[in-house]
């Protein structure tokens, strides 16, 4: 759903940019509370993983494909504020390095793909957990539903933005029907990917899933024919002392394999927005991307003749750039948390 330059007029693009910048500023402050010993080392990895999976377009209808948006996945794994920052980092890397998503439309894309998906998904996720049994299966099921709904929600927001500032005169009813229709199908793929990823992490390290915190499964013992709750088991070691290296390495290798190898087999069909734009005439005033001459434009390495090698190298470079930039951002945010005490005094990370 990357909006290119020329779809939305300048005033509305600027207004969306202001709203997106404000939301990112709020997220930077909110992320200080979310980024702790468990999530801080993994937030950059989550951004890189989303970048990699977004390269895997999957077919959803005749001549149409879709890919992960990632807002729901990021919010559930590392928190909603940090999730907004994760998707924003991905969009920045895609726009600047790969000419994917317009630079003048960056605010629109952050508002639509980053903020809308994250807010809608996490609000629904929390609402579902409030009524479902507090189990790991409930977290996975809630992740599926939240991710499914977040994609057509983003399609609705795009339609609203286009209604206000679209550059072509197209009946908005047709745009709404086409966008929501195809993105409901894409949402199913988003839901499957999100639920599988959240379920996999929860199976090995539930303490790393932000959305699963506070879940406890009491041990039942049969005493004289009756089931009674066993005393709470004390952890063998503090969570902060447990190593993140295993899951970090696994996640990084997975992202590199997906972007560097599996992406070659992704669907070449246009994604949901591209298909709707072509069918409805939204793309009549599309402008050339400012980074069209980037050596990585269109997810290929310039002057590398082999499509397989070119795409694979671009994917690996993208994962590397995203994890470096993302980790840098989250490291700075985390340091601000360790330096700012609740009473306004300053303290060092050694005192935390």
Coordinates of C-alpha atoms in Angstrom, one line a residue, residues 144-338:
X144 CA -4.7 -13.1 13.9
X145 CA -7.9 -11.0 14.2
X146 CA -6.1 -7.8 14.9
X147 CA -3.8 -8.1 11.9
X148 CA -6.7 -9.1 9.7
X149 CA -8.7 -6.0 10.5
X150 CA -5.8 -3.6 10.4
X151 CA -5.3 -4.0 6.7
X152 CA -8.8 -3.0 5.4
X153 CA -8.7 -0.3 8.1
X154 CA -5.6 1.2 6.4
X155 CA -7.4 0.9 3.0
X156 CA -10.3 2.9 4.5
X157 CA -7.8 5.6 5.7
X158 CA -6.2 5.8 2.3
X159 CA -9.7 6.2 0.7
X160 CA -10.5 9.0 3.1
X161 CA -7.2 10.8 2.3
X162 CA -7.8 10.3 -1.4
X163 CA -11.3 11.7 -1.1
X164 CA -9.9 14.8 0.5
X165 CA -6.8 15.3 -1.6
X166 CA -6.8 12.9 -4.6
X167 CA -5.3 14.3 -7.8
X168 CA -7.8 12.6 -10.2
X169 CA -11.5 12.9 -10.3
X170 CA -12.6 9.4 -9.5
X171 CA -16.0 8.4 -7.8
X172 CA -14.9 7.8 -4.2
X173 CA -17.4 4.9 -3.9
X174 CA -15.6 2.9 -6.5
X175 CA -12.2 3.6 -4.9
X176 CA -13.6 2.5 -1.5
X177 CA -15.2 -0.7 -2.8
X178 CA -12.1 -1.7 -4.7
X179 CA -9.6 -0.8 -2.0
X180 CA -11.5 -2.5 0.9
X181 CA -12.4 -5.6 -1.3
X182 CA -8.8 -6.4 -2.3
X183 CA -7.3 -5.5 1.1
X184 CA -9.6 -7.8 3.0
X185 CA -8.0 -10.6 1.1
X186 CA -4.5 -9.2 1.7
X187 CA -5.5 -9.0 5.4
X188 CA -5.9 -12.7 5.5
X189 CA -2.3 -13.1 4.5
X190 CA -1.3 -10.5 7.0
X191 CA -3.1 -12.3 9.7
X192 CA -1.5 -15.7 8.9
X193 CA 2.0 -14.2 8.9
X194 CA 1.4 -12.3 12.1
X195 CA -0.1 -15.2 14.0
X196 CA 2.6 -17.6 12.9
X197 CA 5.4 -15.2 13.9
X198 CA 3.8 -14.2 17.3
X199 CA 3.1 -17.9 18.0
X200 CA 6.6 -18.9 17.2
X201 CA 8.2 -16.3 19.5
X202 CA 5.7 -17.1 22.3
X203 CA 6.5 -20.8 22.1
X204 CA 10.2 -20.2 22.9
X205 CA 10.4 -16.8 24.6
X206 CA 7.0 -15.5 25.8
X207 CA 8.7 -12.9 28.0
X208 CA 9.8 -11.2 24.8
X209 CA 6.3 -10.6 23.4
X210 CA 5.0 -7.3 24.7
X211 CA 1.4 -8.3 24.1
X212 CA 1.8 -11.5 26.2
X213 CA 3.1 -9.8 29.3
X214 CA 1.2 -10.6 32.5
X215 CA -0.1 -13.9 31.2
X216 CA 0.2 -16.7 33.7
X217 CA -0.8 -20.3 33.5
X218 CA -1.2 -21.8 36.9
X219 CA -0.1 -25.4 37.5
X220 CA -2.9 -27.7 38.7
X221 CA -2.1 -30.6 41.0
X222 CA -4.5 -33.4 41.9
X223 CA -4.7 -33.8 45.7
X224 CA -7.1 -36.3 47.2
X225 CA -9.0 -36.4 43.9
X226 CA -9.4 -32.6 43.6
X227 CA -7.5 -30.2 41.4
X228 CA -5.8 -27.4 43.4
X229 CA -3.4 -24.7 42.2
X230 CA 0.3 -25.3 42.9
X231 CA 2.3 -22.6 44.5
X232 CA 3.7 -20.1 42.0
X233 CA 7.1 -21.2 40.7
X234 CA 10.0 -18.8 41.1
X235 CA 12.0 -18.1 38.0
X236 CA 15.4 -19.6 37.9
X237 CA 17.0 -16.3 36.8
X238 CA 15.8 -12.7 36.3
X239 CA 14.4 -12.1 32.9
X240 CA 17.0 -9.3 32.3
X241 CA 19.8 -11.8 32.8
X242 CA 18.5 -14.2 30.1
X243 CA 20.3 -14.1 26.8
X244 CA 18.6 -12.7 23.7
X245 CA 21.4 -13.9 21.4
X246 CA 19.7 -17.1 20.3
X247 CA 16.4 -15.6 19.2
X248 CA 18.2 -12.5 17.8
X249 CA 20.5 -14.6 15.7
X250 CA 17.6 -16.8 14.5
X251 CA 15.5 -13.8 13.6
X252 CA 18.4 -12.1 11.7
X253 CA 19.2 -15.3 9.7
X254 CA 15.5 -15.7 8.9
X255 CA 15.2 -12.1 7.7
X256 CA 18.3 -12.5 5.5
X257 CA 17.1 -15.7 4.0
X258 CA 13.7 -14.3 3.2
X259 CA 15.0 -11.1 1.7
X260 CA 18.0 -12.6 0.0
X261 CA 16.6 -15.8 -1.3
X262 CA 12.9 -16.4 -0.9
X263 CA 12.0 -13.0 -2.2
X264 CA 13.0 -14.1 -5.7
X265 CA 10.0 -16.3 -5.8
X266 CA 7.5 -13.6 -4.7
X267 CA 4.6 -12.8 -6.9
X268 CA 5.4 -10.3 -9.6
X269 CA 1.7 -9.1 -9.9
X270 CA 0.9 -5.5 -8.8
X271 CA -0.1 -5.1 -5.2
X272 CA -3.5 -4.1 -4.0
X273 CA -3.1 -0.3 -4.3
X274 CA -1.2 -0.6 -7.7
X275 CA -4.0 -2.8 -9.1
X276 CA -6.8 -0.5 -7.9
X277 CA -4.9 2.6 -9.1
X278 CA -4.5 1.1 -12.6
X279 CA -8.1 -0.1 -12.8
X280 CA -9.7 3.1 -11.5
X281 CA -7.3 5.6 -13.0
X282 CA -5.9 6.9 -9.8
X283 CA -2.4 6.7 -11.2
X284 CA -2.9 9.2 -14.0
X285 CA -0.7 11.8 -12.3
X286 CA 1.9 9.6 -10.8
X287 CA 5.2 11.4 -10.6
X288 CA 8.7 10.0 -11.0
X289 CA 10.3 9.0 -7.7
X290 CA 13.1 11.4 -6.5
X291 CA 15.3 8.4 -5.8
X292 CA 14.6 6.6 -9.1
X293 CA 18.4 6.7 -9.9
X294 CA 19.3 5.0 -6.6
X295 CA 21.6 2.1 -7.1
X296 CA 19.0 0.0 -5.2
X297 CA 15.9 1.3 -6.9
X298 CA 13.2 -1.3 -7.5
X299 CA 14.9 -3.8 -5.1
X300 CA 17.8 -4.6 -7.4
X301 CA 21.5 -3.7 -7.4
X302 CA 22.5 -1.5 -10.4
X303 CA 24.7 -3.0 -13.0
X304 CA 24.2 -6.6 -11.7
X305 CA 22.8 -8.5 -14.6
X306 CA 21.5 -11.6 -12.9
X307 CA 18.0 -10.8 -11.5
X308 CA 18.3 -13.5 -8.8
X309 CA 21.7 -12.1 -7.5
X310 CA 20.6 -8.5 -7.9
X311 CA 17.4 -8.9 -6.0
X312 CA 19.0 -11.1 -3.4
X313 CA 21.8 -8.5 -2.8
X314 CA 19.3 -5.7 -2.6
X315 CA 17.3 -7.6 0.0
X316 CA 20.4 -8.4 2.2
X317 CA 21.5 -4.8 2.0
X318 CA 18.0 -3.6 2.9
X319 CA 17.9 -5.9 5.9
X320 CA 21.3 -4.7 7.0
X321 CA 20.5 -1.0 6.6
X322 CA 17.2 -1.4 8.4
X323 CA 18.6 -3.2 11.4
X324 CA 21.5 -0.7 11.7
X325 CA 19.3 2.4 11.5
X326 CA 16.5 0.9 13.6
X327 CA 18.8 -0.4 16.3
X328 CA 20.5 3.0 16.4
X329 CA 17.2 4.8 16.9
X330 CA 16.1 2.4 19.6
X331 CA 19.4 2.5 21.3
X332 CA 19.2 6.3 21.6
X333 CA 15.6 6.1 22.9
X334 CA 16.6 3.4 25.4
X335 CA 19.5 5.6 26.7
X336 CA 17.1 8.5 27.2
X337 CA 15.0 6.2 29.4
X338 CA 17.9 5.1 31.5

